PDB file as gemmi writes it, atoms N, CA and C in Angstrom:
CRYST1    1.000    1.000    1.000  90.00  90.00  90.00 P 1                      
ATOM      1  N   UNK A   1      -7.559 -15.722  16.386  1.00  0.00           N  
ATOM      2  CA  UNK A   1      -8.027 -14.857  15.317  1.00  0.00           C  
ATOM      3  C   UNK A   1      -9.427 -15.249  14.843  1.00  0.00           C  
ATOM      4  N   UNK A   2      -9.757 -16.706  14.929  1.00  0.00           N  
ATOM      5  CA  UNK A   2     -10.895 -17.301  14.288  1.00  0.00           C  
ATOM      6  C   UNK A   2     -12.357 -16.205  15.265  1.00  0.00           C  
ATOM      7  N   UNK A   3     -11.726 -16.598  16.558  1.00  0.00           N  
ATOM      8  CA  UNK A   3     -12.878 -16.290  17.222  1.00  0.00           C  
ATOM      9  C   UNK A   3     -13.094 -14.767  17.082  1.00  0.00           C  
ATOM     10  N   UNK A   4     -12.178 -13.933  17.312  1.00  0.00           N  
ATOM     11  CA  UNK A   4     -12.536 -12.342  16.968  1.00  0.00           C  
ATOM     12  C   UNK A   4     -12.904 -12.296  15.221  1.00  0.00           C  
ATOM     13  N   UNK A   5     -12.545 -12.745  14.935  1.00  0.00           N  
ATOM     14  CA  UNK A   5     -13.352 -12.275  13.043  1.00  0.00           C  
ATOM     15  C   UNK A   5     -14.900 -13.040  13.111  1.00  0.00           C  
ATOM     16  N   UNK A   6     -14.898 -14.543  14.020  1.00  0.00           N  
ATOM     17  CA  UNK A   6     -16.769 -14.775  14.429  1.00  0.00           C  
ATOM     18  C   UNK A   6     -17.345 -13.204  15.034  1.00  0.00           C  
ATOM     19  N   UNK A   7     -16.770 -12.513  16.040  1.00  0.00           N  
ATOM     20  CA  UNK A   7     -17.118 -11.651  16.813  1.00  0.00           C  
ATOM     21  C   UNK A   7     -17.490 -10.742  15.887  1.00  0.00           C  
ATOM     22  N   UNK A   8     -16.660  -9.862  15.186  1.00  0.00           N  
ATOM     23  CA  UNK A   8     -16.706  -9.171  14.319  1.00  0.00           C  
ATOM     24  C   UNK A   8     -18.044  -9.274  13.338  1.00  0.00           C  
ATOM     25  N   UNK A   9     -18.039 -10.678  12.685  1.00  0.00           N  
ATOM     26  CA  UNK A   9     -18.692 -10.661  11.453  1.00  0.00           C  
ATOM     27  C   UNK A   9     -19.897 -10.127  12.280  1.00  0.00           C  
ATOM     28  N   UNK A  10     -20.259 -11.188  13.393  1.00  0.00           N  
ATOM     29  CA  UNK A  10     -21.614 -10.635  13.963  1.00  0.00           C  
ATOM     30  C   UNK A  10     -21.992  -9.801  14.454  1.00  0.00           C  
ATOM     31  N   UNK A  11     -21.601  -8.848  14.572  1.00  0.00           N  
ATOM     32  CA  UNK A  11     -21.624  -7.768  14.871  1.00  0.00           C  
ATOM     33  C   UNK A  11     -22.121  -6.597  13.764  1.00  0.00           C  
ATOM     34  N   UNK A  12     -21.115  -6.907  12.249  1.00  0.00           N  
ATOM     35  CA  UNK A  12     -21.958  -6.628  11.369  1.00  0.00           C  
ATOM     36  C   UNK A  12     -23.118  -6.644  10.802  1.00  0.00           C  
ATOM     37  N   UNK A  13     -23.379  -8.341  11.176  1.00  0.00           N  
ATOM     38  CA  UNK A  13     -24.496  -9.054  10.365  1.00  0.00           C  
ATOM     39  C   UNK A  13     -25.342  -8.124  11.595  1.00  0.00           C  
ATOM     40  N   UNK A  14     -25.361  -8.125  12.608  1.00  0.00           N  
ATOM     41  CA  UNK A  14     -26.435  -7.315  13.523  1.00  0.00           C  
ATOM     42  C   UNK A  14     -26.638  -6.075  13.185  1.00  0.00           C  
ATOM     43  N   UNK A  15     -26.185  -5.110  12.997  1.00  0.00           N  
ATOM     44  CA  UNK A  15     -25.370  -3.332  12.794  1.00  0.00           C  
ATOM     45  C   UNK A  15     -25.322  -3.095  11.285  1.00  0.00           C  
ATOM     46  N   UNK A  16     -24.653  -3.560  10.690  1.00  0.00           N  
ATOM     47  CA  UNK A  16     -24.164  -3.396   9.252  1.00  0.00           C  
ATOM     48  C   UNK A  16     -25.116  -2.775   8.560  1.00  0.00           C  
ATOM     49  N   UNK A  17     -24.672  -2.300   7.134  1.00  0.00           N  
ATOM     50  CA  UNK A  17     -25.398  -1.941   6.231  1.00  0.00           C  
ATOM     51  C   UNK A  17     -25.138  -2.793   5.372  1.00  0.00           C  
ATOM     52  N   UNK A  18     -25.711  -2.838   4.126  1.00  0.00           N  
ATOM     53  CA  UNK A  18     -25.520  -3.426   2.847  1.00  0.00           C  
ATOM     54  C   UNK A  18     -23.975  -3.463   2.782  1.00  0.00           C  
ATOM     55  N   UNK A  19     -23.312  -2.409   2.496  1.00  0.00           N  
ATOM     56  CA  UNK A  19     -21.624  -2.576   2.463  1.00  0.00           C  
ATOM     57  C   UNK A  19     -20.849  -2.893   3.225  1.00  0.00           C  
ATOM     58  N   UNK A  20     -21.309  -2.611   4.132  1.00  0.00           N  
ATOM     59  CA  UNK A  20     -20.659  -3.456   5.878  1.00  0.00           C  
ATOM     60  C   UNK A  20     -20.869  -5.090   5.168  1.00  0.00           C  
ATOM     61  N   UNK A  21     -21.849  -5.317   5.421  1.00  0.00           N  
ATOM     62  CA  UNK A  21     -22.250  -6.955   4.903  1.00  0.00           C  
ATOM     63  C   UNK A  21     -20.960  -7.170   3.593  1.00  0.00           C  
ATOM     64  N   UNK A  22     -21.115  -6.636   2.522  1.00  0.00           N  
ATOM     65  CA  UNK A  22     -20.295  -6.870   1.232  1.00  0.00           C  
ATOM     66  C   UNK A  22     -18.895  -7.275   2.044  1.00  0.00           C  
ATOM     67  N   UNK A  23     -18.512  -6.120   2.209  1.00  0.00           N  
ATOM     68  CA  UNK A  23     -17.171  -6.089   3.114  1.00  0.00           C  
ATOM     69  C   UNK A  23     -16.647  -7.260   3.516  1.00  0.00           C  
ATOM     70  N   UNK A  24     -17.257  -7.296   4.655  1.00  0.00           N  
ATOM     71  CA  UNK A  24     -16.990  -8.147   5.269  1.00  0.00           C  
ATOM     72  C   UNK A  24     -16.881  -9.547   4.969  1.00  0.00           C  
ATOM     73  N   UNK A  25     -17.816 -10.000   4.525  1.00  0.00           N  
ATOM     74  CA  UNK A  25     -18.242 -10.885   3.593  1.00  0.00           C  
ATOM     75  C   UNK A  25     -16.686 -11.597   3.140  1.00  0.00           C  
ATOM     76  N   UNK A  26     -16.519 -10.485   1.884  1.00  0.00           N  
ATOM     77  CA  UNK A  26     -15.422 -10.464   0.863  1.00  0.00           C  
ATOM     78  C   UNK A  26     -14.063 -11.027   1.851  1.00  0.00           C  
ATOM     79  N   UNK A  27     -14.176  -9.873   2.987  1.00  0.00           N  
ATOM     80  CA  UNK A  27     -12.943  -9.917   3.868  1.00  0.00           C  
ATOM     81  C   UNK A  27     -12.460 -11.633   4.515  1.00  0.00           C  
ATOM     82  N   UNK A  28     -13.957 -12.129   5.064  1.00  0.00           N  
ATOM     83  CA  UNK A  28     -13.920 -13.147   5.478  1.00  0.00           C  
ATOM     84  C   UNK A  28     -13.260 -14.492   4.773  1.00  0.00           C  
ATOM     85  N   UNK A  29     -13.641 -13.904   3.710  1.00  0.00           N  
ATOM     86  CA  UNK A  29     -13.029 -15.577   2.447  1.00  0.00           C  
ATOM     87  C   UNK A  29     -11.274 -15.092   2.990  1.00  0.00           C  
ATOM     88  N   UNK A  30     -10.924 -13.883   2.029  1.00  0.00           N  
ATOM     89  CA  UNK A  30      -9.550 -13.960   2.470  1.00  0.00           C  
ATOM     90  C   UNK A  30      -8.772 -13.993   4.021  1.00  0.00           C  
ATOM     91  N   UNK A  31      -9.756 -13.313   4.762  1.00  0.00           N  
ATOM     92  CA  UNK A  31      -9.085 -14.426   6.142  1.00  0.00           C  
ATOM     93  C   UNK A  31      -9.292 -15.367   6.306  1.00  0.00           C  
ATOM     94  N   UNK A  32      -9.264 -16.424   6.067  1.00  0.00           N  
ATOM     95  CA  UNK A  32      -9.997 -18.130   6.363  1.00  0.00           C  
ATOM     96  C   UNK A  32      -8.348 -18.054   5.416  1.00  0.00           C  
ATOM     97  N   UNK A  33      -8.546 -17.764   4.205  1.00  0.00           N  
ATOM     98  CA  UNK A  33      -7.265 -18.302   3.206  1.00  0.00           C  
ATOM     99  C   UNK A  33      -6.015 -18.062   4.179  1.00  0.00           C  
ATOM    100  N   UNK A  34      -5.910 -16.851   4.555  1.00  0.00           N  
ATOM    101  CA  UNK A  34      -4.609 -16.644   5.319  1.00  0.00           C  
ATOM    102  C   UNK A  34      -4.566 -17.078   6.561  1.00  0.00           C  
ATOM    103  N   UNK A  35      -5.543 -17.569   7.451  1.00  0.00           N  
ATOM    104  CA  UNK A  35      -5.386 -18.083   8.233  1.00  0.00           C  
ATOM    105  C   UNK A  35      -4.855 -19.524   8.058  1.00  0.00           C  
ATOM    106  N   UNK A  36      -5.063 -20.121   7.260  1.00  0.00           N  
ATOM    107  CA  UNK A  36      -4.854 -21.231   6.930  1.00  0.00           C  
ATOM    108  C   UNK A  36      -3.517 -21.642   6.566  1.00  0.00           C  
ATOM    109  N   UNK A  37      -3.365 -20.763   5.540  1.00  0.00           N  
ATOM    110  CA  UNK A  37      -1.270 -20.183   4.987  1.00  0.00           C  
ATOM    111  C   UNK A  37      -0.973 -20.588   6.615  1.00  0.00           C  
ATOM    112  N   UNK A  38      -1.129 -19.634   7.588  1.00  0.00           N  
ATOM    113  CA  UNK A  38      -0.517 -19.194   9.022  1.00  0.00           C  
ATOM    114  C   UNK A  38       0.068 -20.753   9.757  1.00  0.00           C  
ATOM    115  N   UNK A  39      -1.149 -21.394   9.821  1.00  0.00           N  
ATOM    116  CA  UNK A  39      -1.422 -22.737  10.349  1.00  0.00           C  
ATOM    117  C   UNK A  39       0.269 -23.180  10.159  1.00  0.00           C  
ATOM    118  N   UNK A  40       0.242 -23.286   8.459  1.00  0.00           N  
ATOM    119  CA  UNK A  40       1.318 -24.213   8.348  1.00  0.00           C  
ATOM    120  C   UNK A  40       2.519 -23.647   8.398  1.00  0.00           C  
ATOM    121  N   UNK A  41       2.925 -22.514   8.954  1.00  0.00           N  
ATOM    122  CA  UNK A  41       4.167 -21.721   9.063  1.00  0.00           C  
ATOM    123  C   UNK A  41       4.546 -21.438  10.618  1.00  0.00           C  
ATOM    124  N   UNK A  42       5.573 -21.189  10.707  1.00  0.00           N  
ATOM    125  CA  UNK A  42       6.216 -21.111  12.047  1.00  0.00           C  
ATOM    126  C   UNK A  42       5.763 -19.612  12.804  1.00  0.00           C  
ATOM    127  N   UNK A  43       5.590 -18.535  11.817  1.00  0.00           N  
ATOM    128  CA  UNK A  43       5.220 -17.371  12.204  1.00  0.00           C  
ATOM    129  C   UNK A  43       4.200 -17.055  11.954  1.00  0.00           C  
ATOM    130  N   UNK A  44       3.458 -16.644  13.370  1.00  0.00           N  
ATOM    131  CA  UNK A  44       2.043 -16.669  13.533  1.00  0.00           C  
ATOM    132  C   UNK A  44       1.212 -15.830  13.968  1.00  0.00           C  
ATOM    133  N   UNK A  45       2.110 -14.780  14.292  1.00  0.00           N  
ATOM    134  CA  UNK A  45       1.714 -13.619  15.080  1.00  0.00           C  
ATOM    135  C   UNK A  45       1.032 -12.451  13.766  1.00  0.00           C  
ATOM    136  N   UNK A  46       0.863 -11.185  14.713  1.00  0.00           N  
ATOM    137  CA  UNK A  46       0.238 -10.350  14.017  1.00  0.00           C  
ATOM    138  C   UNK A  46       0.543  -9.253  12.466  1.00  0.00           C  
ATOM    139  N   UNK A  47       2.212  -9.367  12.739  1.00  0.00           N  
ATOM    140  CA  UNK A  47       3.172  -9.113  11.949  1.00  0.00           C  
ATOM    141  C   UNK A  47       2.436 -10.323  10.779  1.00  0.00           C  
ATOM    142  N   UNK A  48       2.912 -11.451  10.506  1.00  0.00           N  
ATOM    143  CA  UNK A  48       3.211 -12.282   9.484  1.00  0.00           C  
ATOM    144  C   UNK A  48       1.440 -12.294   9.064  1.00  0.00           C  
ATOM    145  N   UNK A  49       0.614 -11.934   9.807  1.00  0.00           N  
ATOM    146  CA  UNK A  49      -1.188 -12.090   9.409  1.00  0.00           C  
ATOM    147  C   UNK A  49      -1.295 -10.507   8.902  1.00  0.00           C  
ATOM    148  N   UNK A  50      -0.712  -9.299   9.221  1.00  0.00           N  
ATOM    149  CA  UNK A  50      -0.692  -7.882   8.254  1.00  0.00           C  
ATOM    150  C   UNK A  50      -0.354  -8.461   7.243  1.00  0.00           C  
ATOM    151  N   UNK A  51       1.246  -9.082   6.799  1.00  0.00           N  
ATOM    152  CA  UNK A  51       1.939  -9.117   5.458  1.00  0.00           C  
ATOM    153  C   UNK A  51       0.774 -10.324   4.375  1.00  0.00           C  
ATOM    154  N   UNK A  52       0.309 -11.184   5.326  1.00  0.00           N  
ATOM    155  CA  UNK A  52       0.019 -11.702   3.894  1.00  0.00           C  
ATOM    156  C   UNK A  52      -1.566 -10.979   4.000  1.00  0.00           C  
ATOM    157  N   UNK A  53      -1.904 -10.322   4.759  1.00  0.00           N  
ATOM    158  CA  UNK A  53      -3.488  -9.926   4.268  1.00  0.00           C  
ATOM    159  C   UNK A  53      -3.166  -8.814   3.388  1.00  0.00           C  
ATOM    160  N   UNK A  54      -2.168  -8.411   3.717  1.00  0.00           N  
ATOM    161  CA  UNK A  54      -1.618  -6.964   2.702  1.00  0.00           C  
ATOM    162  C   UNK A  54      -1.250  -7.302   1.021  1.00  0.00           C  
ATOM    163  N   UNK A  55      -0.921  -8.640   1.015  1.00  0.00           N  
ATOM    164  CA  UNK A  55      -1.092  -9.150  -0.495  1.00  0.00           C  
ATOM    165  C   UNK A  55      -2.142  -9.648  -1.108  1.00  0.00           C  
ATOM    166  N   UNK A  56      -3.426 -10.260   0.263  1.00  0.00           N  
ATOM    167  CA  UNK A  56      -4.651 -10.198  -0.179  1.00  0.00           C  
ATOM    168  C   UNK A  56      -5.550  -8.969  -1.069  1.00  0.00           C  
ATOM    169  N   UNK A  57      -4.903  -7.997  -0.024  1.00  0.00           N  
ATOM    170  CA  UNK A  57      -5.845  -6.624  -0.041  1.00  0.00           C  
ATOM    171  C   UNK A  57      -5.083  -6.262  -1.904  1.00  0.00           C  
ATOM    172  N   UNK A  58      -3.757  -6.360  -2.121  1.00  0.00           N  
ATOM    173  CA  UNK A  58      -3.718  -5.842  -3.102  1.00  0.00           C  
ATOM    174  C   UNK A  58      -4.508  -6.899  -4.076  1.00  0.00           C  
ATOM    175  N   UNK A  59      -4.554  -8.068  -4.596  1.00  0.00           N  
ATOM    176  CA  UNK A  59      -5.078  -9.008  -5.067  1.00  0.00           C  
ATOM    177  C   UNK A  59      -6.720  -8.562  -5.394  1.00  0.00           C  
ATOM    178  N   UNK A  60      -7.123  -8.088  -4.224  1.00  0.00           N  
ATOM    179  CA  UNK A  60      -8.356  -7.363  -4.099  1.00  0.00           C  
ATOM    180  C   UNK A  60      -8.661  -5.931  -4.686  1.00  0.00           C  
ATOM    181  N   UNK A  61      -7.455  -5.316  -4.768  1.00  0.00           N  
ATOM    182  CA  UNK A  61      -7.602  -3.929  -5.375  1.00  0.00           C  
ATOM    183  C   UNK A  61      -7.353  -4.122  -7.021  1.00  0.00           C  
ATOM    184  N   UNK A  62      -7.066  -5.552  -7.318  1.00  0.00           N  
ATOM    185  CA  UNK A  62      -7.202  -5.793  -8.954  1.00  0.00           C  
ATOM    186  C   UNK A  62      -8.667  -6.189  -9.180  1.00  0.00           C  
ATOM    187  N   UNK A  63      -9.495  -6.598  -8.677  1.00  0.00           N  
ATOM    188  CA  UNK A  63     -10.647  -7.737  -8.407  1.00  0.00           C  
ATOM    189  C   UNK A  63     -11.752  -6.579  -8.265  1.00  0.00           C  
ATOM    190  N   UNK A  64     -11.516  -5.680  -7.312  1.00  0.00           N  
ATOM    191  CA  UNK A  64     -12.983  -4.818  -7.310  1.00  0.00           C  
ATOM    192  C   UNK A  64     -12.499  -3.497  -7.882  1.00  0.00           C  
ATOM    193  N   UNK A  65     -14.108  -2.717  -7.968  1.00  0.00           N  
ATOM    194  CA  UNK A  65     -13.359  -1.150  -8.329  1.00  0.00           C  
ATOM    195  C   UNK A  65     -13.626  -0.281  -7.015  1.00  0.00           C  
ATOM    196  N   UNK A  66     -13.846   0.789  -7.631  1.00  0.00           N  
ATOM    197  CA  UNK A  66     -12.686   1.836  -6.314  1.00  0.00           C  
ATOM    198  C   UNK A  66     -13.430   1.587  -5.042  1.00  0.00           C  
ATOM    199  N   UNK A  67     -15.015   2.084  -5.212  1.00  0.00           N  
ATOM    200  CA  UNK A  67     -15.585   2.133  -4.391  1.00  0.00           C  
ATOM    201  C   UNK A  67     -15.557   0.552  -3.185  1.00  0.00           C  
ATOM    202  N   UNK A  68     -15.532  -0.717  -4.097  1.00  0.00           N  
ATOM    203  CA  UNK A  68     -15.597  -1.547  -3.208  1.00  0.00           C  
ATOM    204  C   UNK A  68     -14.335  -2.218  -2.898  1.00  0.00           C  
ATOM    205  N   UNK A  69     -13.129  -1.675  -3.177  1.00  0.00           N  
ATOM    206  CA  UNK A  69     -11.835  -1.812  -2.837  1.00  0.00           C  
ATOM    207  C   UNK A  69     -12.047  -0.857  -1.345  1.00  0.00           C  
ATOM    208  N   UNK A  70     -12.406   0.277  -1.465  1.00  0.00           N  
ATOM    209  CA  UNK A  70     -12.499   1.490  -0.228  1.00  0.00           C  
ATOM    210  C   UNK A  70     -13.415   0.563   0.917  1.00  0.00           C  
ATOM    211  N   UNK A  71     -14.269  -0.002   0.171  1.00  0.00           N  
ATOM    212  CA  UNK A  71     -15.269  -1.033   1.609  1.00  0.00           C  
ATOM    213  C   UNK A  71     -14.643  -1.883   2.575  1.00  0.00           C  
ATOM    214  N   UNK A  72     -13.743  -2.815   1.589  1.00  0.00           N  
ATOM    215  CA  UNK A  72     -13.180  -3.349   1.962  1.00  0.00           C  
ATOM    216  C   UNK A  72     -11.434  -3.644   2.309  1.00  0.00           C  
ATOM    217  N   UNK A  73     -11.021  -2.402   2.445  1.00  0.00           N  
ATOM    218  CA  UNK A  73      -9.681  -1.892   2.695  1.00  0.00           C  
ATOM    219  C   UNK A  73     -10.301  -1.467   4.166  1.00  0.00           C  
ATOM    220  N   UNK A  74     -11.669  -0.705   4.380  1.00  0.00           N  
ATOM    221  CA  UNK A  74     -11.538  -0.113   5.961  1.00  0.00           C  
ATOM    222  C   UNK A  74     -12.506  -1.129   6.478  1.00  0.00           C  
ATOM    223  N   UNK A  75     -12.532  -1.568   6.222  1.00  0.00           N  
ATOM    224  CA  UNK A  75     -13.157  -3.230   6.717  1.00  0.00           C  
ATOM    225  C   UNK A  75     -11.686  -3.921   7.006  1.00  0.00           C  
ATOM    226  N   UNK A  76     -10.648  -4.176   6.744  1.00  0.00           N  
ATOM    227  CA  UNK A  76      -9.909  -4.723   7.139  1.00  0.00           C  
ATOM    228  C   UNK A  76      -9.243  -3.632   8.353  1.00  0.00           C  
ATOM    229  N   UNK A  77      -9.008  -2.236   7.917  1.00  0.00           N  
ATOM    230  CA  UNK A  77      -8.796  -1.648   9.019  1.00  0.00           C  
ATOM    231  C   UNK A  77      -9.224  -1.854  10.497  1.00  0.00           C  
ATOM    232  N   UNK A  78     -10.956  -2.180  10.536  1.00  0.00           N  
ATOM    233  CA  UNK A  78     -11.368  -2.220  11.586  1.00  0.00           C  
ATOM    234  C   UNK A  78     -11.252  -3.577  11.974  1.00  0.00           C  
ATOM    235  N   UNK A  79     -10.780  -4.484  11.419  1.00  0.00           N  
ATOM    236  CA  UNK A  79     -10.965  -6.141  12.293  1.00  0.00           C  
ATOM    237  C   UNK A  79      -9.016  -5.856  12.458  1.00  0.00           C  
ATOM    238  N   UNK A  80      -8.197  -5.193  11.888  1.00  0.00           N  
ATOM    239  CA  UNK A  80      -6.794  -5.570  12.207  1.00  0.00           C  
ATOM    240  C   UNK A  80      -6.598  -4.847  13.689  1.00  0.00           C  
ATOM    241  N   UNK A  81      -7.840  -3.684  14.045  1.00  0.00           N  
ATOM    242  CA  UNK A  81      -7.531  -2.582  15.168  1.00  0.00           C  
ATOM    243  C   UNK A  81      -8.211  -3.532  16.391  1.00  0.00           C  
ATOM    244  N   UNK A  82      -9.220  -4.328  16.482  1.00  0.00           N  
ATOM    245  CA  UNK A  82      -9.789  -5.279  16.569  1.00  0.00           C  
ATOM    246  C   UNK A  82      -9.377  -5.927  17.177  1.00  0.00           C  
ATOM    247  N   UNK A  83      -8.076  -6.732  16.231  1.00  0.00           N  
ATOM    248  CA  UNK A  83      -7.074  -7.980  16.504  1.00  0.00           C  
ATOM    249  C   UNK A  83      -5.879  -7.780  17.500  1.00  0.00           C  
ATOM    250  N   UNK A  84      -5.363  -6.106  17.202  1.00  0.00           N  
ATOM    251  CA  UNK A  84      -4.310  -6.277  17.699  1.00  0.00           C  
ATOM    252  C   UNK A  84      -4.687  -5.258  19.503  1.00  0.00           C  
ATOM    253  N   UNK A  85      -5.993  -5.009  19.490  1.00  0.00           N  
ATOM    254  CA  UNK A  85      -6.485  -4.912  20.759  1.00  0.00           C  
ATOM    255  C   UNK A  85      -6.212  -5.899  22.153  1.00  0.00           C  
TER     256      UNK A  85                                                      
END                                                                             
């Protein structure tokens, strides 16, 4: 996972716009966190990395407003379509 979200980010940082950058950005802290959760648990697959980014994302929909909840909700869309490629 580490190495496709490196792939990803750079790809932004190359391409991106200002909100691409935000996004992602934002996205990146909470994957590092959940990757980390993952480490120390038995289930590791793509299933158990949706559920807890899906409690990130809500965590996140208290934290920003609409517009940059929307950045970064299809910012996670595109690294989960990404992942499970």
């Amino acid at each position: 996972y580490k190495r496709q979200l490196q792939d990803w980010i750079e790809s932004i940082v190359a391409e991106g716009d200002d909100d691409a950058l935000f996004a992602s950005g934002y996205l990146q802290g909470h994957f590092a966190v959940v990757l980390s959760q993952l480490e120390a648990e038995s289930e590791q697959g793509m299933d158990a990395l949706e559920v807890k980014m899906s409690d990130c994302l809500a965590l996140a929909r208290e934290e920003l407003d609409d517009n940059d909840y929307a950045l970064v909700s299809d910012a996670w869309t595109q690294l989960s379509a990404k992942l499970a490629a």
